[in-house]
Amino acid sequence: MKYNFDEQIDRENTSCYKYDLREKVFGTENVIPMWVADMDFRTPRFITDALKERLEHEILGYTVPPLSLKKICADWQKRRYGWDANPEWFGFVPGIVTGLGFAVNTFTQPGDKVIVQPPVYPPFFKVPNGNGREVVYNPLKEVNGRYEMDFDLLEKQLSDNAKLFILCHPHNPGGRVWNRETLERLAEMCASKGVLIISDEIHADMTYHAFQHIPFASISETARDNSVTFMSPSKTFNVPGLINSYYVIPNPALRRKFETAMEHVDLHVNLFGFVATEAAYTQGEEWLGQMVDYLEGNARTVVDYCDKNIPGVKAMMPESSFLVWIDFAELGLSNEALRKLIIDKAGLGLNDGPTFGPGGDGHQRINVGCPRALVVEAMERIEKAVKAM
Ligand SMILES: Cc1ncc(COP(=O)(O)O)c(C=O)c1O
C-alpha cells in the first residue's frame, strides 16, 4: 500500500500544541508553525482503528499494561536492531521527560553533577537543573558539517565527580546517529568512572536507510549493565498525545531502584498508549519505511535549498528524524535579530537556537515532519527574508 504524506490537514483548534500556542510562543498567529516535535501527518489508520476498536468496549477503567506488551517491545528491538533484550527489562512511563526526571531523582542526589551535550533537547539540562543537580556541559563539536563528541573534555569532566551522563541517541538537534565506535568509547569511559548513562532513543526508529541505529545498551556488557534506555513509538507514529513511552533497564539492581521510585508515586500510563504501541509495533513497518523516506526527502530539500539559494545559511543533513538544524551565523545577526527575521519577516515559527544551550547561537531548528509543499514554502520564505535584509 502507498501512503500519502502530502495531504495537508488542518490542526487548528484541536488543543494542538504546535498550532494553538502560536500567539503565546511567537507573539502572533501569523506564522507557519514548524517547531514542537510532532508531525503534521495523519496518525496511521492501523493505530486509529485499534483505538476505535478498544472504545467499542465502553468501560475505560484502571488499566495495567498487558503482559504481552513488553514482549512486543522486545521483539521490535530484536527485529529492527538485532538486540536480544529480555522483556523483563521493559516497563512503561508517562513520557520520556517524566522518565528522565525520575531517573535523575532516583540515581543522583541534589548537588550531583550531570553531564549533557549541547546543543541539545532543552529538558536534558532543564530537568537536572530544576531538580537541584549541577549541569555540566560537554558541548558537541561540529566537524565537516556533523557533530562529534569531545572525548578529551569528557575525560576531565567524568573524573571530576560526575554521577550521570545523558545521551541523546540519535542526537536532537542535528539528527546524528552515533556509531559503534563512539558508543563503545563512551560506555567504557563512563563505566570506568562509575558514571551511569541514560540513553534517550526516542528518534531511533526514524533513522534513514543508509544509517543504522545501534541501541546503546546492546553494544557491550559494560553498556548493558550501566544504562537506562528510554524509547517510544510516540514520535515515530505520531501519537505523542497518548503519553506512551517505555524504559529498558537490564541491570536488575538499577531496575528495582527505578521501579520502586515509580511505585512510591503510583505512576500510571495511559490505556490508549498501550493500544497504540501494540498496533504500531505489530503493524507499522511498511508505513514507517515510507514515512522515513519522505522525511529524508524533506530534510534533503532544506539542505539543498540552503546550498543553492541562500548564501550564508547552511543546514546540517540529519541521519534520522524530522528536526533540521539551520546555521545562520554567517549572516552576522544577533540572536534577537535572527528570531525577529524568522518570525516577522519570514512568518515562520521555528525553535530558537539558544534554547538548546551552548552552541545554539545563530541557529534555528525547523521541523520537517509535514507535507513537502510546506517545507518548500518555508524555504522560499527564508530566502526572501534573508535576501531583503
Ligand atoms: C530527545 C527527545 N527526548 C524526549 C522527547 C519528548 O519525549 P516525551 O514526549 O515522551 O516526554 C523529545 C521531544 O522532542 C526529544 O526530542
mmCIF file of C-alpha atoms and ligand atoms in Angstrom:
data_model
loop_
_atom_site.group_PDB
_atom_site.id
_atom_site.type_symbol
_atom_site.label_atom_id
_atom_site.label_comp_id
_atom_site.label_asym_id
_atom_site.label_seq_id
_atom_site.Cartn_x
_atom_site.Cartn_y
_atom_site.Cartn_z
ATOM 1 C CA MET A 1 0.000 0.000 0.000
ATOM 2 C CA LYS A 2 1.228 3.502 -0.826
ATOM 3 C CA TYR A 3 0.713 6.073 1.926
ATOM 4 C CA ASN A 4 0.142 9.760 1.215
ATOM 5 C CA PHE A 5 2.259 12.182 3.231
ATOM 6 C CA ASP A 6 1.441 15.177 1.013
ATOM 7 C CA GLU A 7 -2.038 15.621 2.442
ATOM 8 C CA GLN A 8 -2.461 18.887 4.374
ATOM 9 C CA ILE A 9 -4.669 18.523 7.443
ATOM 10 C CA ASP A 10 -5.971 21.479 9.445
ATOM 11 C CA ARG A 11 -4.853 21.050 13.074
ATOM 12 C CA GLU A 12 -6.103 24.379 14.396
ATOM 13 C CA ASN A 13 -8.371 24.333 17.458
ATOM 14 C CA THR A 14 -7.640 20.708 18.310
ATOM 15 C CA SER A 15 -5.733 21.627 21.526
ATOM 16 C CA CYS A 16 -2.689 21.239 19.331
ATOM 17 C CA TYR A 17 0.496 22.472 20.976
ATOM 18 C CA LYS A 18 2.175 23.309 17.685
ATOM 19 C CA TYR A 19 -0.683 25.375 16.216
ATOM 20 C CA ASP A 20 -2.749 26.574 19.134
ATOM 21 C CA LEU A 21 0.174 28.036 21.135
ATOM 22 C CA ARG A 22 1.434 30.246 18.292
ATOM 23 C CA GLU A 23 0.278 33.532 19.795
ATOM 24 C CA LYS A 24 1.799 32.669 23.176
ATOM 25 C CA VAL A 25 5.156 31.472 21.848
ATOM 26 C CA PHE A 26 5.716 33.700 18.813
ATOM 27 C CA GLY A 27 3.540 36.683 19.725
ATOM 28 C CA THR A 28 1.438 36.168 16.591
ATOM 29 C CA GLU A 29 -0.891 33.631 14.982
ATOM 30 C CA ASN A 30 0.617 34.620 11.692
ATOM 31 C CA VAL A 31 3.414 32.041 11.394
ATOM 32 C CA ILE A 32 3.614 28.594 9.833
ATOM 33 C CA PRO A 33 4.398 26.554 12.954
ATOM 34 C CA MET A 34 7.359 24.235 12.354
ATOM 35 C CA TRP A 35 8.624 23.891 15.894
ATOM 36 C CA VAL A 36 7.383 21.424 18.549
ATOM 37 C CA ALA A 37 8.433 17.900 17.637
ATOM 38 C CA ASP A 38 5.349 16.120 16.427
ATOM 39 C CA MET A 39 4.346 15.603 12.813
ATOM 40 C CA ASP A 40 1.529 17.004 10.701
ATOM 41 C CA PHE A 41 0.924 13.601 9.089
ATOM 42 C CA ARG A 42 -2.268 11.690 9.790
ATOM 43 C CA THR A 43 -1.717 9.189 12.613
ATOM 44 C CA PRO A 44 -1.731 5.909 10.657
ATOM 45 C CA ARG A 45 -5.057 4.166 10.272
ATOM 46 C CA PHE A 46 -3.906 0.855 11.810
ATOM 47 C CA ILE A 47 -3.444 2.826 15.055
ATOM 48 C CA THR A 48 -6.676 4.817 14.971
ATOM 49 C CA ASP A 49 -8.575 1.626 14.042
ATOM 50 C CA ALA A 50 -7.100 -0.173 17.066
ATOM 51 C CA LEU A 51 -8.094 2.755 19.312
ATOM 52 C CA LYS A 52 -11.648 2.747 17.932
ATOM 53 C CA GLU A 53 -11.893 -0.984 18.452
ATOM 54 C CA ARG A 54 -10.893 -0.611 22.093
ATOM 55 C CA LEU A 55 -13.525 2.104 22.500
ATOM 56 C CA GLU A 56 -16.168 -0.400 21.415
ATOM 57 C CA HIS A 57 -15.779 -1.831 24.898
ATOM 58 C CA GLU A 58 -17.336 1.057 26.699
ATOM 59 C CA ILE A 59 -15.566 0.836 30.029
ATOM 60 C CA LEU A 60 -12.324 2.758 30.349
ATOM 61 C CA GLY A 61 -11.305 1.756 33.869
ATOM 62 C CA TYR A 62 -7.944 1.441 35.590
ATOM 63 C CA THR A 63 -5.599 -0.391 33.325
ATOM 64 C CA VAL A 64 -2.447 -2.474 33.522
ATOM 65 C CA PRO A 65 -0.146 -2.908 30.549
ATOM 66 C CA PRO A 66 -0.879 -6.309 29.024
ATOM 67 C CA LEU A 67 1.965 -8.727 29.795
ATOM 68 C CA SER A 68 2.356 -9.297 26.070
ATOM 69 C CA LEU A 69 3.262 -5.630 25.506
ATOM 70 C CA LYS A 70 6.758 -5.944 26.991
ATOM 71 C CA LYS A 71 7.374 -8.870 24.657
ATOM 72 C CA ILE A 72 6.066 -6.819 21.704
ATOM 73 C CA CYS A 73 8.517 -4.001 22.581
ATOM 74 C CA ALA A 74 11.378 -6.504 22.977
ATOM 75 C CA ASP A 75 10.503 -8.133 19.635
ATOM 76 C CA TRP A 76 10.603 -4.694 17.975
ATOM 77 C CA GLN A 77 14.137 -4.162 19.303
ATOM 78 C CA LYS A 78 15.180 -7.576 18.049
ATOM 79 C CA ARG A 79 13.628 -7.138 14.613
ATOM 80 C CA ARG A 80 14.758 -3.563 13.990
ATOM 81 C CA TYR A 81 18.162 -3.579 15.704
ATOM 82 C CA GLY A 82 19.096 -7.203 16.359
ATOM 83 C CA TRP A 83 19.081 -6.536 20.101
ATOM 84 C CA ASP A 84 18.197 -9.570 22.243
ATOM 85 C CA ALA A 85 16.538 -7.654 25.049
ATOM 86 C CA ASN A 86 14.686 -9.611 27.732
ATOM 87 C CA PRO A 87 11.023 -8.481 28.079
ATOM 88 C CA GLU A 88 11.572 -8.323 31.849
ATOM 89 C CA TRP A 89 13.873 -5.345 31.330
ATOM 90 C CA PHE A 90 10.987 -3.222 29.964
ATOM 91 C CA GLY A 91 8.457 -1.025 31.700
ATOM 92 C CA PHE A 92 6.247 1.955 30.872
ATOM 93 C CA VAL A 93 6.494 5.649 31.744
ATOM 94 C CA PRO A 94 4.144 8.554 31.015
ATOM 95 C CA GLY A 95 6.586 10.300 28.681
ATOM 96 C CA ILE A 96 10.338 10.208 28.356
ATOM 97 C CA VAL A 97 10.867 13.571 30.003
ATOM 98 C CA THR A 98 8.941 12.296 33.027
ATOM 99 C CA GLY A 99 11.107 9.177 32.953
ATOM 100 C CA LEU A 100 14.197 11.338 32.729
ATOM 101 C CA GLY A 101 13.094 13.289 35.803
ATOM 102 C CA PHE A 102 12.557 10.053 37.694
ATOM 103 C CA ALA A 103 15.920 8.702 36.660
ATOM 104 C CA VAL A 104 17.692 11.906 37.693
ATOM 105 C CA ASN A 105 15.975 11.859 41.091
ATOM 106 C CA THR A 106 16.489 8.124 41.587
ATOM 107 C CA PHE A 107 20.121 7.808 40.582
ATOM 108 C CA THR A 108 21.595 11.120 41.769
ATOM 109 C CA GLN A 109 21.434 13.353 44.827
ATOM 110 C CA PRO A 110 20.877 17.132 44.952
ATOM 111 C CA GLY A 111 24.119 18.874 44.026
ATOM 112 C CA ASP A 112 25.421 15.916 41.948
ATOM 113 C CA LYS A 113 26.915 16.583 38.532
ATOM 114 C CA VAL A 114 25.013 15.555 35.406
ATOM 115 C CA ILE A 115 26.765 15.765 32.028
ATOM 116 C CA VAL A 116 24.863 16.708 28.856
ATOM 117 C CA GLN A 117 25.998 17.513 25.315
ATOM 118 C CA PRO A 118 24.628 20.787 23.976
ATOM 119 C CA PRO A 119 23.235 21.969 21.745
ATOM 120 C CA VAL A 120 20.605 19.506 22.942
ATOM 121 C CA TYR A 121 16.888 18.996 23.619
ATOM 122 C CA PRO A 122 16.328 21.533 26.441
ATOM 123 C CA PRO A 123 14.837 19.177 29.107
ATOM 124 C CA PHE A 124 18.215 17.401 29.175
ATOM 125 C CA PHE A 125 19.590 20.355 31.139
ATOM 126 C CA LYS A 126 16.347 21.865 32.485
ATOM 127 C CA VAL A 127 15.265 18.673 34.271
ATOM 128 C CA PRO A 128 18.525 18.119 36.230
ATOM 129 C CA ASN A 129 18.813 21.846 36.861
ATOM 130 C CA GLY A 130 15.222 22.155 38.072
ATOM 131 C CA ASN A 131 15.796 19.232 40.422
ATOM 132 C CA GLY A 132 18.802 20.859 42.066
ATOM 133 C CA ARG A 133 21.542 18.974 40.226
ATOM 134 C CA GLU A 134 24.612 20.658 38.739
ATOM 135 C CA VAL A 135 24.581 20.551 34.935
ATOM 136 C CA VAL A 136 27.980 20.079 33.290
ATOM 137 C CA TYR A 137 28.136 20.916 29.586
ATOM 138 C CA ASN A 138 30.208 18.763 27.264
ATOM 139 C CA PRO A 139 29.498 20.674 24.025
ATOM 140 C CA LEU A 140 29.472 18.795 20.730
ATOM 141 C CA LYS A 141 31.999 19.872 18.110
ATOM 142 C CA GLU A 142 30.978 20.418 14.513
ATOM 143 C CA VAL A 143 33.421 18.629 12.207
ATOM 144 C CA ASN A 144 32.786 18.717 8.428
ATOM 145 C CA GLY A 145 29.134 19.536 8.942
ATOM 146 C CA ARG A 146 28.450 16.785 11.525
ATOM 147 C CA TYR A 147 28.504 16.744 15.292
ATOM 148 C CA GLU A 148 31.175 14.776 17.133
ATOM 149 C CA MET A 149 31.809 14.231 20.813
ATOM 150 C CA ASP A 150 34.659 15.963 22.631
ATOM 151 C CA PHE A 151 36.177 12.994 24.458
ATOM 152 C CA ASP A 152 39.179 14.941 25.791
ATOM 153 C CA LEU A 153 36.963 17.341 27.682
ATOM 154 C CA LEU A 154 34.656 14.487 28.702
ATOM 155 C CA GLU A 155 37.557 12.580 30.276
ATOM 156 C CA LYS A 156 38.231 15.509 32.603
ATOM 157 C CA GLN A 157 34.549 16.042 33.379
ATOM 158 C CA LEU A 158 33.978 12.378 34.202
ATOM 159 C CA SER A 159 36.937 12.435 36.597
ATOM 160 C CA ASP A 160 35.513 15.476 38.337
ATOM 161 C CA ASN A 161 32.990 13.529 40.372
ATOM 162 C CA ALA A 162 30.172 13.325 37.791
ATOM 163 C CA LYS A 163 27.307 10.928 38.533
ATOM 164 C CA LEU A 164 25.191 10.787 35.402
ATOM 165 C CA PHE A 165 25.574 11.257 31.634
ATOM 166 C CA ILE A 166 22.517 11.865 29.433
ATOM 167 C CA LEU A 167 22.980 10.675 25.857
ATOM 168 C CA CYS A 168 20.741 11.820 23.019
ATOM 169 C CA HIS A 169 20.838 8.952 20.512
ATOM 170 C CA PRO A 170 20.174 9.952 17.751
ATOM 171 C CA HIS A 171 21.037 13.494 18.679
ATOM 172 C CA ASN A 172 18.467 16.292 18.694
ATOM 173 C CA PRO A 173 19.137 18.781 17.131
ATOM 174 C CA GLY A 174 21.221 17.741 14.118
ATOM 175 C CA GLY A 175 19.994 14.146 13.814
ATOM 176 C CA ARG A 176 23.387 12.492 14.314
ATOM 177 C CA VAL A 177 23.174 8.705 14.666
ATOM 178 C CA TRP A 178 26.062 7.786 16.957
ATOM 179 C CA ASN A 179 28.229 4.983 15.567
ATOM 180 C CA ARG A 180 29.502 1.889 17.352
ATOM 181 C CA GLU A 181 32.994 3.235 17.943
ATOM 182 C CA THR A 182 31.656 6.368 19.649
ATOM 183 C CA LEU A 183 29.203 4.409 21.770
ATOM 184 C CA GLU A 184 31.837 1.876 22.836
ATOM 185 C CA ARG A 185 34.248 4.583 23.848
ATOM 186 C CA LEU A 186 31.564 6.431 25.778
ATOM 187 C CA ALA A 187 30.432 3.241 27.533
ATOM 188 C CA GLU A 188 33.967 2.360 28.660
ATOM 189 C CA MET A 189 34.819 5.876 29.805
ATOM 190 C CA CYS A 190 31.625 6.334 31.843
ATOM 191 C CA ALA A 191 31.726 2.858 33.397
ATOM 192 C CA SER A 192 35.354 3.252 34.439
ATOM 193 C CA LYS A 193 34.406 6.381 36.412
ATOM 194 C CA GLY A 194 31.167 4.950 37.816
ATOM 195 C CA VAL A 195 29.009 7.367 35.810
ATOM 196 C CA LEU A 196 25.600 5.967 34.817
ATOM 197 C CA ILE A 197 24.357 6.589 31.259
ATOM 198 C CA ILE A 198 20.797 7.451 30.331
ATOM 199 C CA SER A 199 20.256 6.904 26.622
ATOM 200 C CA ASP A 200 17.237 8.674 25.121
ATOM 201 C CA GLU A 201 16.456 6.827 21.867
ATOM 202 C CA ILE A 202 13.100 8.378 21.029
ATOM 203 C CA HIS A 203 14.237 9.340 17.492
ATOM 204 C CA ALA A 204 15.848 5.955 16.729
ATOM 205 C CA ASP A 205 13.066 4.397 14.689
ATOM 206 C CA MET A 206 13.247 7.258 12.185
ATOM 207 C CA THR A 207 16.872 6.578 11.218
ATOM 208 C CA TYR A 208 17.391 6.969 7.467
ATOM 209 C CA HIS A 209 18.047 3.838 5.475
ATOM 210 C CA ALA A 210 21.747 4.499 4.813
ATOM 211 C CA PHE A 211 22.429 4.575 8.567
ATOM 212 C CA GLN A 212 21.975 2.034 11.325
ATOM 213 C CA HIS A 213 20.780 2.828 14.816
ATOM 214 C CA ILE A 214 22.565 0.718 17.442
ATOM 215 C CA PRO A 215 20.804 0.679 20.830
ATOM 216 C CA PHE A 216 23.357 1.891 23.353
ATOM 217 C CA ALA A 217 22.707 -0.945 25.822
ATOM 218 C CA SER A 218 23.235 -3.533 23.081
ATOM 219 C CA ILE A 219 26.869 -2.707 22.327
ATOM 220 C CA SER A 220 28.559 -4.473 25.259
ATOM 221 C CA GLU A 221 28.018 -5.974 28.698
ATOM 222 C CA THR A 222 29.524 -2.821 30.144
ATOM 223 C CA ALA A 223 26.936 -0.650 28.390
ATOM 224 C CA ARG A 224 24.099 -3.034 29.222
ATOM 225 C CA ASP A 225 24.862 -3.079 32.949
ATOM 226 C CA ASN A 226 25.425 0.653 33.282
ATOM 227 C CA SER A 227 22.491 2.184 31.416
ATOM 228 C CA VAL A 228 18.882 3.217 31.456
ATOM 229 C CA THR A 229 17.332 3.469 27.974
ATOM 230 C CA PHE A 230 14.164 5.343 27.069
ATOM 231 C CA MET A 231 12.252 4.705 23.874
ATOM 232 C CA SER A 232 8.802 5.275 22.472
ATOM 233 C CA PRO A 233 6.678 4.832 19.364
ATOM 234 C CA SER A 234 5.249 8.293 20.134
ATOM 235 C CA LYS A 235 7.167 10.472 17.679
ATOM 236 C CA THR A 236 7.666 7.797 15.043
ATOM 237 C CA PHE A 237 3.962 7.010 14.677
ATOM 238 C CA ASN A 238 2.719 10.482 15.599
ATOM 239 C CA VAL A 239 0.950 9.558 18.854
ATOM 240 C CA PRO A 240 2.808 11.640 21.491
ATOM 241 C CA GLY A 241 -0.530 12.933 22.826
ATOM 242 C CA LEU A 242 -1.170 9.409 24.129
ATOM 243 C CA ILE A 243 1.804 9.588 26.533
ATOM 244 C CA ASN A 244 3.216 6.154 25.824
ATOM 245 C CA SER A 245 6.934 5.756 26.411
ATOM 246 C CA TYR A 246 8.990 2.970 27.912
ATOM 247 C CA TYR A 247 12.273 2.221 29.631
ATOM 248 C CA VAL A 248 14.690 -0.653 29.254
ATOM 249 C CA ILE A 249 16.882 -1.320 32.295
ATOM 250 C CA PRO A 250 18.778 -4.619 32.010
ATOM 251 C CA ASN A 251 20.677 -4.272 35.313
ATOM 252 C CA PRO A 252 18.325 -5.768 37.974
ATOM 253 C CA ALA A 253 19.581 -3.557 40.817
ATOM 254 C CA LEU A 254 19.083 -0.364 38.785
ATOM 255 C CA ARG A 255 15.704 -1.565 37.559
ATOM 256 C CA ARG A 256 14.490 -2.347 41.076
ATOM 257 C CA LYS A 257 15.563 1.089 42.262
ATOM 258 C CA PHE A 258 13.809 2.862 39.391
ATOM 259 C CA GLU A 259 10.614 0.837 39.682
ATOM 260 C CA THR A 260 10.475 1.373 43.446
ATOM 261 C CA ALA A 261 10.706 5.136 42.924
ATOM 262 C CA MET A 262 7.837 4.956 40.407
ATOM 263 C CA GLU A 263 5.735 2.846 42.776
ATOM 264 C CA HIS A 264 6.202 5.428 45.500
ATOM 265 C CA VAL A 265 4.265 7.979 43.455
ATOM 266 C CA ASP A 266 1.962 5.408 41.865
ATOM 267 C CA LEU A 267 2.827 6.421 38.312
ATOM 268 C CA HIS A 268 0.485 5.077 35.635
ATOM 269 C CA VAL A 269 0.434 5.055 31.862
ATOM 270 C CA ASN A 270 -2.494 5.680 29.541
ATOM 271 C CA LEU A 271 -4.647 2.809 28.287
ATOM 272 C CA PHE A 272 -4.701 4.214 24.758
ATOM 273 C CA GLY A 273 -0.924 4.460 24.826
ATOM 274 C CA PHE A 274 -0.755 0.675 25.233
ATOM 275 C CA VAL A 275 -3.190 0.108 22.397
ATOM 276 C CA ALA A 276 -1.252 2.449 20.090
ATOM 277 C CA THR A 277 2.107 0.891 20.987
ATOM 278 C CA GLU A 278 0.868 -2.604 20.202
ATOM 279 C CA ALA A 279 -0.666 -1.521 16.875
ATOM 280 C CA ALA A 280 2.452 0.452 15.878
ATOM 281 C CA TYR A 281 4.895 -2.337 16.681
ATOM 282 C CA THR A 282 2.870 -5.135 15.136
ATOM 283 C CA GLN A 283 1.522 -3.413 12.010
ATOM 284 C CA GLY A 284 3.675 -0.350 11.455
ATOM 285 C CA GLU A 285 6.738 -1.326 9.461
ATOM 286 C CA GLU A 286 5.511 -0.697 5.931
ATOM 287 C CA TRP A 287 4.148 2.738 6.868
ATOM 288 C CA LEU A 288 7.338 3.524 8.778
ATOM 289 C CA GLY A 289 9.596 2.671 5.840
ATOM 290 C CA GLN A 290 7.707 5.049 3.549
ATOM 291 C CA MET A 291 7.450 7.753 6.192
ATOM 292 C CA VAL A 292 11.211 7.727 6.852
ATOM 293 C CA ASP A 293 11.932 8.033 3.110
ATOM 294 C CA TYR A 294 9.585 11.008 2.957
ATOM 295 C CA LEU A 295 11.290 12.660 5.954
ATOM 296 C CA GLU A 296 14.699 12.175 4.398
ATOM 297 C CA GLY A 297 13.396 13.829 1.227
ATOM 298 C CA ASN A 298 12.110 16.771 3.265
ATOM 299 C CA ALA A 299 15.396 17.184 5.114
ATOM 300 C CA ARG A 300 17.324 16.965 1.833
ATOM 301 C CA THR A 301 15.031 19.675 0.424
ATOM 302 C CA VAL A 302 16.065 22.044 3.255
ATOM 303 C CA VAL A 303 19.783 21.297 2.942
ATOM 304 C CA ASP A 304 19.874 21.602 -0.848
ATOM 305 C CA TYR A 305 17.702 24.731 -0.853
ATOM 306 C CA CYS A 306 20.100 26.493 1.522
ATOM 307 C CA ASP A 307 23.154 25.405 -0.509
ATOM 308 C CA LYS A 308 21.687 26.527 -3.824
ATOM 309 C CA ASN A 309 19.684 29.620 -2.944
ATOM 310 C CA ILE A 310 20.576 31.208 0.394
ATOM 311 C CA PRO A 311 24.194 32.341 0.724
ATOM 312 C CA GLY A 312 25.377 32.433 4.347
ATOM 313 C CA VAL A 313 22.778 29.895 5.533
ATOM 314 C CA LYS A 314 23.706 26.202 5.980
ATOM 315 C CA ALA A 315 21.616 23.284 7.162
ATOM 316 C CA MET A 316 23.034 20.127 8.719
ATOM 317 C CA MET A 317 21.829 16.990 6.904
ATOM 318 C CA PRO A 318 20.333 14.725 9.578
ATOM 319 C CA GLU A 319 20.805 10.963 9.659
ATOM 320 C CA SER A 320 17.493 10.447 11.429
ATOM 321 C CA SER A 321 14.136 12.060 12.200
ATOM 322 C CA PHE A 322 12.480 15.336 11.202
ATOM 323 C CA LEU A 323 14.387 18.090 13.001
ATOM 324 C CA VAL A 324 16.784 20.047 10.811
ATOM 325 C CA TRP A 325 19.349 22.375 12.367
ATOM 326 C CA ILE A 326 19.992 25.517 10.351
ATOM 327 C CA ASP A 327 23.039 27.704 10.868
ATOM 328 C CA PHE A 328 22.521 31.422 10.117
ATOM 329 C CA ALA A 329 25.692 32.573 11.905
ATOM 330 C CA GLU A 330 27.394 33.846 8.749
ATOM 331 C CA LEU A 331 24.649 36.465 8.386
ATOM 332 C CA GLY A 332 26.169 38.170 11.444
ATOM 333 C CA LEU A 333 22.827 38.841 13.174
ATOM 334 C CA SER A 334 22.299 38.889 16.932
ATOM 335 C CA ASN A 335 20.097 36.069 18.241
ATOM 336 C CA GLU A 336 17.306 38.557 18.770
ATOM 337 C CA ALA A 337 17.566 39.974 15.243
ATOM 338 C CA LEU A 338 17.590 36.457 13.782
ATOM 339 C CA ARG A 339 14.477 35.478 15.730
ATOM 340 C CA LYS A 340 12.720 38.630 14.528
ATOM 341 C CA LEU A 341 13.744 37.916 10.940
ATOM 342 C CA ILE A 342 12.287 34.396 11.116
ATOM 343 C CA ILE A 343 9.048 35.354 12.858
ATOM 344 C CA ASP A 344 8.276 38.813 11.499
ATOM 345 C CA LYS A 345 9.778 38.710 8.012
ATOM 346 C CA ALA A 346 9.642 35.007 7.071
ATOM 347 C CA GLY A 347 6.437 34.314 9.018
ATOM 348 C CA LEU A 348 7.751 31.048 10.453
ATOM 349 C CA GLY A 349 7.536 29.587 13.940
ATOM 350 C CA LEU A 350 10.794 27.665 14.443
ATOM 351 C CA ASN A 351 12.702 26.624 17.579
ATOM 352 C CA ASP A 352 15.175 29.283 18.608
ATOM 353 C CA GLY A 353 18.787 28.041 18.666
ATOM 354 C CA PRO A 354 19.840 29.492 22.053
ATOM 355 C CA THR A 355 17.120 27.455 23.826
ATOM 356 C CA PHE A 356 19.246 24.352 23.083
ATOM 357 C CA GLY A 357 22.065 25.642 25.305
ATOM 358 C CA PRO A 358 25.690 26.437 24.400
ATOM 359 C CA GLY A 359 26.302 26.072 20.667
ATOM 360 C CA GLY A 360 22.775 27.197 19.792
ATOM 361 C CA ASP A 361 23.596 30.818 18.957
ATOM 362 C CA GLY A 362 22.856 31.814 15.374
ATOM 363 C CA HIS A 363 20.768 28.663 14.765
ATOM 364 C CA GLN A 364 17.116 27.775 14.272
ATOM 365 C CA ARG A 365 15.562 24.288 14.276
ATOM 366 C CA ILE A 366 12.931 23.510 11.675
ATOM 367 C CA ASN A 367 10.504 20.589 11.954
ATOM 368 C CA VAL A 368 10.036 18.941 8.559
ATOM 369 C CA GLY A 369 7.548 16.304 9.733
ATOM 370 C CA CYS A 370 4.957 17.803 7.410
ATOM 371 C CA PRO A 371 3.891 17.814 3.747
ATOM 372 C CA ARG A 372 6.760 18.702 1.400
ATOM 373 C CA ALA A 373 4.871 21.690 -0.011
ATOM 374 C CA LEU A 374 5.094 23.332 3.409
ATOM 375 C CA VAL A 375 8.836 22.690 3.602
ATOM 376 C CA VAL A 376 9.337 24.303 0.197
ATOM 377 C CA GLU A 377 7.202 27.280 1.188
ATOM 378 C CA ALA A 378 9.206 27.731 4.410
ATOM 379 C CA MET A 379 12.470 27.714 2.489
ATOM 380 C CA GLU A 380 11.164 30.245 -0.046
ATOM 381 C CA ARG A 381 10.110 32.491 2.822
ATOM 382 C CA ILE A 382 13.541 32.230 4.472
ATOM 383 C CA GLU A 383 15.258 33.013 1.159
ATOM 384 C CA LYS A 384 13.081 36.066 0.597
ATOM 385 C CA ALA A 385 13.589 37.369 4.161
ATOM 386 C CA VAL A 386 17.369 36.893 4.045
ATOM 387 C CA LYS A 387 17.721 38.496 0.623
ATOM 388 C CA ALA A 388 15.649 41.516 1.715
ATOM 389 C CA MET A 389 17.954 42.204 4.698
HETATM 390 C C1 LIG B 1 15.339 13.718 22.507
HETATM 391 C C2 LIG B 1 13.923 13.817 22.959
HETATM 392 N N1 LIG B 1 13.528 13.162 24.056
HETATM 393 C C3 LIG B 1 12.248 13.219 24.516
HETATM 394 C C4 LIG B 1 11.302 13.977 23.866
HETATM 395 C C5 LIG B 1 9.901 14.048 24.401
HETATM 396 O O1 LIG B 1 9.508 12.799 24.851
HETATM 397 P P1 LIG B 1 8.156 12.606 25.673
HETATM 398 O O2 LIG B 1 7.075 13.272 24.909
HETATM 399 O O3 LIG B 1 7.997 11.110 25.714
HETATM 400 O O4 LIG B 1 8.380 13.188 27.027
HETATM 401 C C6 LIG B 1 11.677 14.709 22.726
HETATM 402 C C7 LIG B 1 10.691 15.566 22.025
HETATM 403 O O5 LIG B 1 11.027 16.427 21.264
HETATM 404 C C8 LIG B 1 13.007 14.612 22.258
HETATM 405 O O6 LIG B 1 13.410 15.247 21.143
#
